[in-house]
Coordinates of C-alpha atoms in Angstrom, one line a residue:
Chain G
M1 CA 9.9 119.6 103.3
S2 CA 11.5 117.1 105.6
F3 CA 14.2 115.8 103.4
K4 CA 17.2 117.7 102.3
R5 CA 19.6 116.5 99.6
L6 CA 23.2 116.1 100.6
D7 CA 25.8 117.9 98.4
P8 CA 29.0 116.3 97.2
E9 CA 31.0 118.4 99.7
D10 CA 28.9 117.0 102.5
F11 CA 30.6 113.6 102.2
L12 CA 34.1 112.9 103.4
I13 CA 35.8 109.5 103.4
S14 CA 38.5 109.2 106.1
A15 CA 40.9 106.2 106.7
D16 CA 42.3 106.3 110.2
S17 CA 45.1 104.2 111.3
I18 CA 44.3 102.7 114.8
T19 CA 47.2 101.1 116.8
A20 CA 46.9 99.2 119.9
G21 CA 48.5 96.6 122.0
A22 CA 48.4 93.3 120.0
W23 CA 47.9 90.7 122.7
S24 CA 44.8 89.7 124.7
G25 CA 43.2 92.6 126.4
N26 CA 45.0 94.9 124.1
S27 CA 48.1 94.4 126.2
P28 CA 51.3 95.4 124.3
S29 CA 53.4 92.7 126.0
I30 CA 53.3 89.1 127.0
T31 CA 55.6 87.9 129.7
T32 CA 54.2 84.4 130.3
F33 CA 54.0 81.8 127.6
F34 CA 52.1 78.4 127.5
T35 CA 51.3 75.8 125.1
S36 CA 48.4 73.4 125.0
S37 CA 49.2 69.8 125.7
V38 CA 46.2 68.7 123.7
Q39 CA 47.2 70.7 120.6
E40 CA 50.8 69.6 120.9
A41 CA 49.9 65.9 121.1
G42 CA 47.5 66.2 118.2
S43 CA 48.3 66.1 114.5
S44 CA 48.7 69.9 114.1
G45 CA 51.5 69.6 116.8
D46 CA 53.8 68.1 114.2
Y47 CA 53.6 71.5 112.3
Y48 CA 53.2 74.2 114.9
L49 CA 52.6 75.0 118.5
N50 CA 50.0 77.5 119.5
V51 CA 51.3 79.8 122.2
Y52 CA 49.0 81.3 124.9
S53 CA 49.6 84.0 127.6
E54 CA 47.5 81.9 130.0
N55 CA 47.7 78.2 130.5
P56 CA 44.9 76.8 128.3
D57 CA 44.9 73.5 130.2
T58 CA 43.6 75.4 133.3
S59 CA 42.1 78.7 132.0
N60 CA 38.9 78.9 130.1
T61 CA 39.8 82.5 128.9
A62 CA 43.1 81.5 127.3
S63 CA 43.2 82.4 123.6
V64 CA 45.9 81.8 121.1
E65 CA 48.4 84.7 120.8
F66 CA 50.7 83.2 118.2
A67 CA 52.0 80.1 116.8
V68 CA 55.6 78.9 116.3
A69 CA 56.6 76.5 113.5
F70 CA 59.9 75.2 112.1
G71 CA 60.7 75.2 108.5
D72 CA 63.5 73.5 106.7
S73 CA 64.1 73.2 102.9
A74 CA 65.5 69.6 103.3
G75 CA 62.6 68.4 105.5
S76 CA 65.0 68.0 108.4
G77 CA 64.1 67.9 112.0
S78 CA 60.8 66.1 111.6
I79 CA 59.6 62.6 110.7
L80 CA 59.1 61.9 107.0
Y81 CA 55.6 61.4 105.8
D82 CA 56.9 58.4 103.9
P83 CA 60.3 56.9 104.9
G84 CA 61.0 56.2 101.3
Q85 CA 60.5 59.8 100.3
N86 CA 63.3 61.9 101.6
G87 CA 62.8 65.6 102.2
K88 CA 59.0 65.3 102.6
S89 CA 58.1 66.1 106.1
P90 CA 56.1 68.6 108.2
S91 CA 59.3 70.9 108.3
S92 CA 59.5 71.0 104.4
T93 CA 55.8 71.6 104.3
V94 CA 56.2 74.8 106.4
F95 CA 59.2 75.8 104.5
G96 CA 57.4 75.5 101.2
Q97 CA 54.4 77.2 102.6
F98 CA 56.4 80.3 103.6
Q99 CA 58.6 80.3 100.5
N100 CA 55.5 80.4 98.5
I101 CA 53.8 83.4 100.3
V102 CA 57.0 85.3 101.0
L103 CA 59.3 84.6 98.0
G104 CA 56.7 83.6 95.5
D105 CA 59.0 81.2 93.8
E106 CA 59.8 77.6 94.9
N107 CA 63.3 78.1 93.5
N108 CA 64.3 81.2 95.5
N109 CA 66.3 81.0 98.7
F110 CA 65.6 83.0 101.8
I111 CA 68.2 85.9 102.2
F112 CA 68.6 87.3 105.6
G113 CA 70.4 90.6 105.8
G114 CA 72.2 90.1 102.5
V115 CA 73.4 86.6 103.4
T116 CA 71.9 83.4 101.9
P117 CA 72.5 80.6 104.6
V118 CA 73.5 77.3 103.2
T119 CA 71.1 75.7 105.6
Q120 CA 67.7 77.0 104.6
S121 CA 65.8 76.8 107.8
F122 CA 63.8 79.2 109.9
F123 CA 61.4 79.4 112.9
A124 CA 58.1 81.1 111.9
L125 CA 56.2 83.1 114.5
S126 CA 52.8 83.7 113.1
V127 CA 50.7 86.1 115.2
E128 CA 47.0 85.2 115.5
R129 CA 45.0 87.3 112.9
S130 CA 42.6 88.7 115.4
K131 CA 45.5 90.0 117.5
Y132 CA 47.5 91.9 114.9
K133 CA 44.2 93.0 113.2
G134 CA 45.3 94.6 109.9
S135 CA 49.0 94.5 110.2
I136 CA 51.8 94.6 112.9
F137 CA 52.8 98.2 113.6
P138 CA 56.5 98.4 112.7
G139 CA 59.0 99.7 115.3
T140 CA 56.9 98.3 118.2
M141 CA 58.2 94.7 118.1
N142 CA 60.6 93.6 120.8
L143 CA 61.2 89.9 121.4
V144 CA 63.5 88.5 123.9
L145 CA 65.1 85.1 123.1
S146 CA 67.0 83.4 125.8
S147 CA 68.7 80.2 126.3
S148 CA 71.3 78.8 128.7
A149 CA 73.9 80.5 126.6
G150 CA 72.5 84.1 127.0
F151 CA 69.7 86.3 125.6
I152 CA 69.2 88.7 122.9
T153 CA 66.4 91.2 122.2
L154 CA 65.2 91.3 118.6
T155 CA 63.4 94.1 116.9
D156 CA 62.7 95.1 113.3
N157 CA 65.0 97.6 111.7
S158 CA 62.1 99.8 110.4
R159 CA 63.5 103.0 112.0
D160 CA 67.0 102.4 110.6
V161 CA 66.0 102.2 107.0
S162 CA 65.0 105.1 104.9
T163 CA 63.3 103.1 102.1
T164 CA 61.0 100.2 102.8
V165 CA 61.5 97.0 100.9
F166 CA 58.7 94.9 99.6
N167 CA 58.4 91.3 98.6
E168 CA 55.5 88.9 97.9
A169 CA 54.4 89.3 101.5
G170 CA 54.3 93.1 101.5
R171 CA 56.6 95.1 103.5
V172 CA 59.7 93.4 104.8
F173 CA 62.2 94.4 107.4
Q174 CA 65.2 92.7 108.9
L175 CA 65.1 91.3 112.4
V176 CA 68.1 92.7 114.3
S177 CA 69.4 92.8 117.8
G178 CA 68.1 96.1 119.3
S179 CA 65.0 97.6 120.5
N180 CA 61.9 99.6 119.2
G181 CA 62.9 99.6 115.6
N182 CA 66.5 100.4 115.9
A183 CA 69.6 98.1 115.8
I184 CA 72.3 98.2 118.3
G185 CA 75.3 100.2 117.5
E186 CA 78.5 99.0 116.0
G187 CA 80.3 98.8 119.3
D188 CA 77.8 96.2 120.6
T189 CA 77.7 94.2 117.3
P190 CA 80.1 91.2 116.9
A191 CA 83.0 92.2 114.7
S192 CA 82.2 89.3 112.3
A193 CA 78.7 90.6 111.7
V194 CA 77.6 91.7 108.3
S195 CA 75.9 94.9 109.6
N196 CA 74.9 96.6 112.9
G197 CA 72.6 94.3 115.0
M198 CA 73.2 91.3 112.7
T199 CA 75.4 88.3 112.7
I200 CA 78.0 86.6 110.4
S201 CA 74.9 84.5 109.3
G202 CA 73.1 87.7 108.3
S203 CA 70.1 89.1 110.2
Y204 CA 68.1 87.3 112.7
G205 CA 65.3 86.9 110.2
L206 CA 62.6 88.7 108.4
F207 CA 59.8 90.9 109.9
L208 CA 56.8 90.7 107.7
P209 CA 54.1 93.1 109.2
D210 CA 51.5 92.7 106.5
I211 CA 51.1 89.0 107.0
G212 CA 51.7 89.1 110.8
C213 CA 54.8 87.0 110.8
L214 CA 58.3 86.8 112.0
L215 CA 60.8 84.4 110.3
L216 CA 63.7 83.7 112.6
N217 CA 66.9 82.8 110.8
A218 CA 67.9 79.5 112.4
P219 CA 71.6 79.6 111.6
A220 CA 71.9 83.0 113.3
L221 CA 70.3 81.7 116.5
E222 CA 72.6 78.6 116.5
L223 CA 75.7 81.0 116.7
P224 CA 77.4 81.2 120.1
E225 CA 76.7 84.2 122.2
A226 CA 80.0 85.9 121.3
D227 CA 78.9 85.9 117.7
G228 CA 75.6 87.3 118.5
G229 CA 73.6 84.0 118.8
I230 CA 72.0 82.1 121.7
A231 CA 73.5 78.8 120.8
L232 CA 70.1 77.4 120.0
D233 CA 70.2 73.6 119.6
V234 CA 68.3 73.0 116.3
G235 CA 67.9 69.4 115.3
Y236 CA 68.4 68.4 111.7
Q237 CA 67.7 64.6 111.7
T238 CA 66.7 63.5 108.3
N239 CA 63.9 61.3 109.6
G240 CA 63.3 62.1 113.3
D241 CA 61.4 64.4 115.5
D242 CA 63.8 67.0 116.9
D243 CA 61.0 68.9 118.5
N244 CA 62.3 72.2 117.1
N245 CA 58.9 73.9 117.7
R246 CA 59.4 73.2 121.4
A247 CA 63.0 74.5 121.2
I248 CA 62.0 77.9 119.9
F249 CA 59.1 78.0 122.3
E250 CA 61.4 77.6 125.2
V251 CA 63.8 80.4 124.1
V252 CA 60.8 82.7 123.5
S253 CA 59.3 81.7 126.9
G254 CA 62.8 81.8 128.6
S255 CA 61.8 78.7 130.6
G256 CA 64.6 77.1 132.6
T257 CA 67.3 79.3 131.2
T258 CA 69.3 82.5 131.9
G259 CA 66.3 84.3 130.5
V260 CA 64.0 83.6 133.5
G261 CA 62.2 86.8 134.3
K262 CA 63.4 88.4 131.0
A263 CA 60.8 86.7 128.6
N264 CA 58.9 89.4 126.9
F265 CA 57.2 89.8 123.5
L266 CA 56.1 93.4 122.8
L267 CA 53.9 94.1 119.7
N268 CA 51.4 96.6 118.6
S269 CA 48.7 96.0 116.1
Q270 CA 47.6 98.4 113.4
E271 CA 44.5 98.6 111.4
N272 CA 42.9 101.2 109.0
I273 CA 39.3 102.0 109.9
T274 CA 37.5 103.6 107.0
S275 CA 34.9 106.0 108.0
D276 CA 32.3 108.0 106.0
F277 CA 31.7 111.4 107.5
L278 CA 28.6 113.3 106.5
F279 CA 28.1 116.8 107.4
I280 CA 24.5 117.6 108.1
R281 CA 23.6 121.3 107.8
A282 CA 20.4 122.8 108.8
R283 CA 20.2 126.5 107.8
N284 CA 18.5 129.0 110.0
S285 CA 15.2 128.8 108.1
E286 CA 15.1 125.0 108.0
Y287 CA 13.7 122.5 110.4
N288 CA 12.1 124.9 112.7
Y289 CA 8.7 123.1 112.8
S290 CA 7.9 119.6 113.8
E291 CA 5.4 116.8 112.9
N292 CA 5.7 115.6 116.5
P293 CA 2.1 115.0 117.8
S294 CA 3.0 117.0 120.9
F295 CA 4.0 120.1 118.8
I296 CA 0.3 120.6 117.8
S297 CA -2.8 120.8 119.7
G298 CA -6.1 119.1 118.5
S299 CA -6.7 117.3 115.2
T300 CA -6.5 120.4 112.9
G301 CA -2.8 121.0 113.3
E302 CA -2.7 124.2 115.2
V303 CA 0.7 124.7 116.9
L304 CA 0.8 124.0 120.6
Y305 CA 1.9 127.5 121.7
T306 CA 1.1 130.8 120.1
N307 CA 4.6 132.0 120.3
F308 CA 5.5 128.9 118.1
I309 CA 3.8 130.6 115.3
N310 CA 6.6 133.3 114.7
A311 CA 9.3 131.9 117.0
P312 CA 9.1 128.2 116.9
Q313 CA 11.6 126.1 118.6
T314 CA 12.4 122.4 117.8
F315 CA 14.8 120.0 119.5
I316 CA 16.8 117.7 117.2
T317 CA 17.3 114.2 118.6
S318 CA 17.9 112.1 115.5
V319 CA 19.5 112.3 112.1
G320 CA 18.3 109.9 109.4
L321 CA 20.2 109.1 106.3
Y322 CA 18.0 108.2 103.3
N323 CA 18.4 107.0 99.7
D324 CA 16.6 108.4 96.8
A325 CA 13.7 106.1 97.4
N326 CA 13.3 107.7 100.9
E327 CA 14.4 104.5 102.5
L328 CA 16.0 104.9 105.9
L329 CA 19.5 103.5 105.6
A330 CA 21.2 104.7 108.8
V331 CA 20.3 106.6 111.8
A332 CA 22.3 108.6 114.4
K333 CA 21.0 109.8 117.7
L334 CA 22.5 112.8 119.6
S335 CA 23.5 112.4 123.1
K336 CA 21.2 115.3 124.1
P337 CA 18.6 117.4 122.2
L338 CA 20.0 120.2 120.0
K339 CA 17.9 123.3 120.1
K340 CA 17.0 124.8 116.7
D341 CA 15.1 127.9 115.8
F342 CA 15.1 130.7 113.2
T343 CA 18.2 132.3 114.8
K344 CA 20.3 129.1 114.8
E345 CA 22.0 126.9 112.3
A346 CA 23.1 123.4 113.1
L347 CA 26.1 121.5 111.9
V348 CA 26.1 117.8 112.8
R349 CA 29.0 115.6 111.7
V350 CA 27.8 112.0 111.3
K351 CA 30.3 109.2 111.3
L352 CA 29.5 105.9 109.6
D353 CA 32.0 103.1 110.1
F354 CA 32.4 100.1 107.7
Chain O
M1 CA 35.9 138.2 125.9
G2 CA 34.5 134.7 125.8
Y3 CA 34.9 131.2 124.4
L4 CA 33.5 130.6 120.9
N5 CA 30.5 128.3 120.7
N6 CA 31.9 124.9 119.8
S7 CA 28.8 124.1 117.9
I8 CA 29.8 121.1 115.7
V9 CA 28.4 117.9 117.1
T10 CA 29.8 114.5 116.1
I11 CA 27.7 111.4 116.3
D12 CA 28.0 107.9 115.2
A13 CA 25.5 106.4 113.0
I14 CA 24.2 102.7 112.8
L15 CA 22.7 100.9 109.9
T16 CA 19.0 100.1 110.1
N17 CA 17.7 96.8 109.1
K18 CA 16.8 98.2 105.7
G19 CA 20.3 99.7 105.3
R20 CA 21.8 96.2 106.0
E21 CA 19.4 94.6 103.5
L22 CA 20.3 97.1 100.8
L23 CA 24.1 97.0 101.6
A24 CA 23.9 93.2 101.3
R25 CA 22.0 93.4 98.1
G26 CA 25.1 95.2 96.6
D27 CA 23.0 96.6 93.7
G28 CA 23.9 100.3 94.4
S29 CA 20.6 100.9 96.4
F30 CA 22.6 101.6 99.4
K31 CA 23.5 105.2 98.5
I32 CA 22.9 107.9 101.0
T33 CA 21.7 111.0 99.1
Q34 CA 19.5 112.9 101.6
F35 CA 18.8 113.4 105.2
A36 CA 16.1 114.2 107.5
L37 CA 16.0 115.4 111.2
A38 CA 13.6 114.3 113.8
D39 CA 12.6 115.0 117.3
D40 CA 11.5 111.6 118.6
E41 CA 11.3 111.4 122.4
I42 CA 10.5 115.2 122.7
D43 CA 7.2 116.1 124.5
Y44 CA 6.6 119.7 123.7
T45 CA 4.1 120.0 126.5
L46 CA 7.2 120.1 128.8
Y47 CA 8.2 123.3 126.9
N48 CA 7.3 126.2 129.3
P49 CA 6.7 129.5 127.6
T50 CA 5.6 131.0 131.1
H51 CA 8.9 130.1 132.8
P52 CA 9.5 132.9 135.5
S53 CA 13.2 133.1 134.6
G54 CA 12.5 134.1 130.9
S55 CA 12.8 132.7 127.5
A56 CA 16.2 131.2 128.0
F57 CA 14.6 128.7 130.3
Y58 CA 11.4 127.9 128.2
G59 CA 13.1 124.7 126.9
Q60 CA 14.9 123.9 130.1
A61 CA 13.1 120.6 130.6
L62 CA 13.9 119.4 127.2
E63 CA 17.5 120.6 126.5
N64 CA 19.3 118.3 128.9
M65 CA 17.2 115.3 128.6
P66 CA 19.0 111.9 128.1
L67 CA 18.1 110.2 124.9
L68 CA 17.8 106.6 124.0
E69 CA 20.2 104.9 121.6
A70 CA 19.2 104.5 118.0
F71 CA 17.1 101.5 117.1
P72 CA 18.1 99.2 114.2
E73 CA 14.3 98.6 113.3
T74 CA 13.7 100.9 110.4
T75 CA 10.1 101.9 111.4
Q76 CA 11.1 102.9 115.0
N77 CA 13.3 105.8 113.9
L78 CA 12.5 109.3 112.8
K79 CA 8.9 108.9 113.5
Y80 CA 8.4 112.6 114.0
K81 CA 10.4 114.6 111.5
L82 CA 11.2 118.3 111.5
T83 CA 9.9 120.3 108.6
T84 CA 10.9 123.4 106.9
L85 CA 7.9 125.8 106.8
P86 CA 7.6 129.5 106.3
R87 CA 7.8 131.6 109.5
G88 CA 4.5 132.5 110.9
T89 CA 3.0 129.0 110.1
A90 CA 0.1 128.6 112.6
K91 CA -1.0 125.2 111.6
M92 CA 1.1 122.2 110.8
P93 CA 0.4 119.9 107.9
V94 CA -1.9 117.1 108.9
L95 CA -2.6 114.0 106.9
D96 CA -6.2 112.9 106.3
A97 CA -6.4 109.3 105.0
G98 CA -10.3 109.3 105.3
F99 CA -10.1 106.5 107.8
A100 CA -9.3 106.5 111.5
A101 CA -9.1 102.7 111.4
I102 CA -9.4 100.1 108.6
T103 CA -11.2 96.8 109.0
L104 CA -11.2 94.5 106.0
K105 CA -12.7 91.0 105.5
Q106 CA -10.5 88.3 104.0
G107 CA -10.0 89.1 100.3
A108 CA -11.7 92.5 100.5
S109 CA -10.0 95.5 98.9
L110 CA -9.6 99.1 99.7
A111 CA -8.0 102.2 98.0
I112 CA -6.8 104.9 100.2
T113 CA -6.1 108.4 98.7
P114 CA -4.6 110.6 101.4
Q115 CA -4.6 114.3 101.4
T116 CA -2.6 116.8 103.3
L117 CA -4.3 119.6 105.2
N118 CA -2.6 123.0 105.9
Y119 CA 0.2 122.6 103.6
L120 CA 1.8 125.4 101.5
G121 CA -1.2 127.6 102.2
N122 CA -3.7 125.2 101.0
N123 CA -6.5 123.8 103.2
Q124 CA -6.3 120.5 101.4
I125 CA -4.0 119.2 98.7
F126 CA -2.4 116.0 97.3
E127 CA 1.3 116.2 97.7
T128 CA 3.1 116.1 94.4
S129 CA 5.7 113.6 95.5
G130 CA 2.9 111.4 96.9
Y131 CA 2.8 109.4 100.0
T132 CA 4.9 106.7 101.5
A133 CA 2.9 103.9 103.1
T134 CA 4.5 101.3 105.4
L135 CA 2.6 98.2 106.5
A136 CA 4.1 96.7 109.6
D137 CA 3.2 93.0 108.7
V138 CA 3.2 92.4 105.0
R139 CA 1.6 88.9 105.4
T140 CA -1.7 90.4 106.3
L141 CA -2.3 91.7 102.7
S142 CA -2.2 89.7 99.5
N143 CA -1.8 93.0 97.6
F144 CA -0.2 96.2 98.8
N145 CA 0.9 98.7 96.3
G146 CA 0.9 102.4 95.4
V147 CA -0.1 103.9 92.2
G148 CA 0.2 107.5 90.8
I149 CA 3.9 108.1 91.2
N150 CA 6.0 107.0 88.3
T151 CA 9.6 107.9 89.5
E152 CA 12.0 105.1 89.1
Q153 CA 12.5 104.7 92.9
A154 CA 8.8 104.6 93.5
E155 CA 8.2 101.9 90.9
A156 CA 11.1 99.9 92.1
L157 CA 9.6 100.1 95.7
N158 CA 6.2 99.1 94.4
Q159 CA 7.5 96.1 92.7
T160 CA 9.6 94.8 95.4
Q161 CA 8.5 91.3 96.6
T162 CA 8.7 90.7 100.2
I163 CA 8.5 87.1 101.3
G164 CA 9.0 85.2 104.5
T165 CA 8.3 86.4 107.9
N166 CA 6.4 89.4 109.3
V167 CA 8.5 92.1 107.9
S168 CA 7.3 95.5 106.9
K169 CA 6.8 96.7 103.3
T170 CA 6.9 100.2 102.1
V171 CA 5.2 101.5 98.9
V172 CA 4.9 105.0 97.4
G173 CA 1.9 106.5 95.5
T174 CA -0.9 109.0 95.6
T175 CA -3.2 106.1 96.1
I176 CA -2.5 103.1 98.1
N177 CA -4.2 99.8 97.3
L178 CA -4.8 97.1 100.0
T179 CA -6.2 93.6 99.6
A180 CA -6.7 91.5 102.7
T181 CA -5.1 88.1 102.7
T182 CA -7.2 85.0 102.0
V183 CA -4.7 82.7 103.8
N184 CA -6.4 81.1 106.8
T185 CA -3.3 79.6 108.4
L186 CA -2.2 83.1 109.4
F187 CA -5.1 83.3 111.8
G188 CA -4.4 80.2 113.7
S189 CA -7.2 80.0 116.3
N190 CA -7.8 83.8 116.1
T191 CA -10.6 85.4 114.2
Q192 CA -8.7 88.6 113.2
L193 CA -5.1 89.8 112.4
N194 CA -3.9 93.1 113.4
T195 CA -1.2 95.4 112.1
T196 CA -0.7 99.1 111.4
L197 CA -0.4 101.3 108.3
Q198 CA 1.8 104.2 108.5
I199 CA 1.4 107.0 105.9
V200 CA 3.9 109.8 105.5
G201 CA 3.6 112.8 103.1
R202 CA 6.8 112.8 101.0
D203 CA 6.8 116.5 100.8
S204 CA 5.4 117.7 104.1
G205 CA 6.6 115.0 106.4
A206 CA 3.2 114.8 108.0
R207 CA 2.2 111.4 109.2
I208 CA -0.6 109.3 110.4
T209 CA -0.7 105.7 111.7
I210 CA -3.8 103.8 111.2
P211 CA -4.7 100.4 112.8
V212 CA -5.6 97.7 110.3
T213 CA -7.7 94.6 111.3
I214 CA -8.3 91.7 108.9
T215 CA -11.3 89.6 109.9
K216 CA -11.6 85.9 109.1
T217 CA -14.5 84.9 107.0
T218 CA -14.4 81.2 106.7

């Protein structure tokens, strides 16, 4: 017999969580930031800016790391689609897009750290899907924002909270001033802030690891440095392009500000790899003879060496996995032959990834 | 005092072309239920039972040899399966298809009834589970099926329609029926088509590969 049936206990399904640096080359951090002049000048530039770690205008290997977009409930900060239709602009489109996937209801407002800002506007940082893979790994996000007024380091508060909050976009954490998943302490937080690492306008935004997005609370970033902000100049024209996407890009990249040399975006990706493990067991009495043509001599089937009659030795090189119709579905090769005889039992663990 | 033999080996498997096909079909046919072991790439003539250093060194030339990676092509893996036979077996099962080579004219038919020699103490028997026959290029035959094994899996295999390019086809039976193609365009400017027929005993694992030639008549 060549085939041996697998028992139920020979199968094991394992889901392993794999984390890695999120950015190109599995790097955990980006310190240089570029946009594409072509993309910015195109129609998509009205909605978002793609951000690269290499200059896409000069490098063939540059790939998109994340995109930044500005969303405003009143459609402010960008040019109206139709001058006669107030409130309908790229910024309101972006706002409605995230309202739909994060809040699930067009009538709900964004609440940041328990505060519902009167001005419902945010900056979305949407990480490229191939970069964050399955989700962003909470507690690894550190983002430095800097302007001429100063700089702050934002992180999620995943290590400060004991229970995880969920919304329509999956897990949700607050963006706070701090590092590696912990907010700064009370002594470093402005007195007016609603909580440690936050501001009077609430948290700095929402961290949504399951959809690979950060929503930065614009009113919090507009606050002066003394109140925890960076005095970000956000434009709210009712029918004019305030170029808010470039404004957030500049505070992320730290270009021309006090943040020169401090720009940094740290992130780890996370994905679950589901593997089938099969345990292949060859008992001592099994698989000790071979149909290999070099195992026999002549055409009548005599074994090659007389000592193979009572003490045969075989060398396992391949494991084949079959269905009931004896069709070979998967094959695994050993890195070197595994000796098998009547005094040995072999146990081979085969990993099948999907 | 010594270290225990860390004998578990972990290896990564790849799907074969057939595995991918069945996985894509999504009808439950991709279900691993059994395994086989093989010693492809091993040349037992390198085994040296007269090694001067003793029996621990008989397999020295084979134990550390580097192995090739697995091939996705289904027919190129597990060619030489290991089998479970009683200790003291002096003769390995050998397949006898009755033909060393097959030559068919266009439209001609042939039935092959393989037998297994030296299996389970018998000089010559028909294996109860039948034989698996794989034709390397299904286009060369207009009819290729197996009869005599009526399990659900065998019947499903025998009824499978394979169309398109020069893919292989596998059937199961105690008798394998072949009818050469009558399609002239396959020949092009040639007068014959060549392929191979591989027959494997489903119980013994014994195998034989027979060259098949189809000759053009018109």
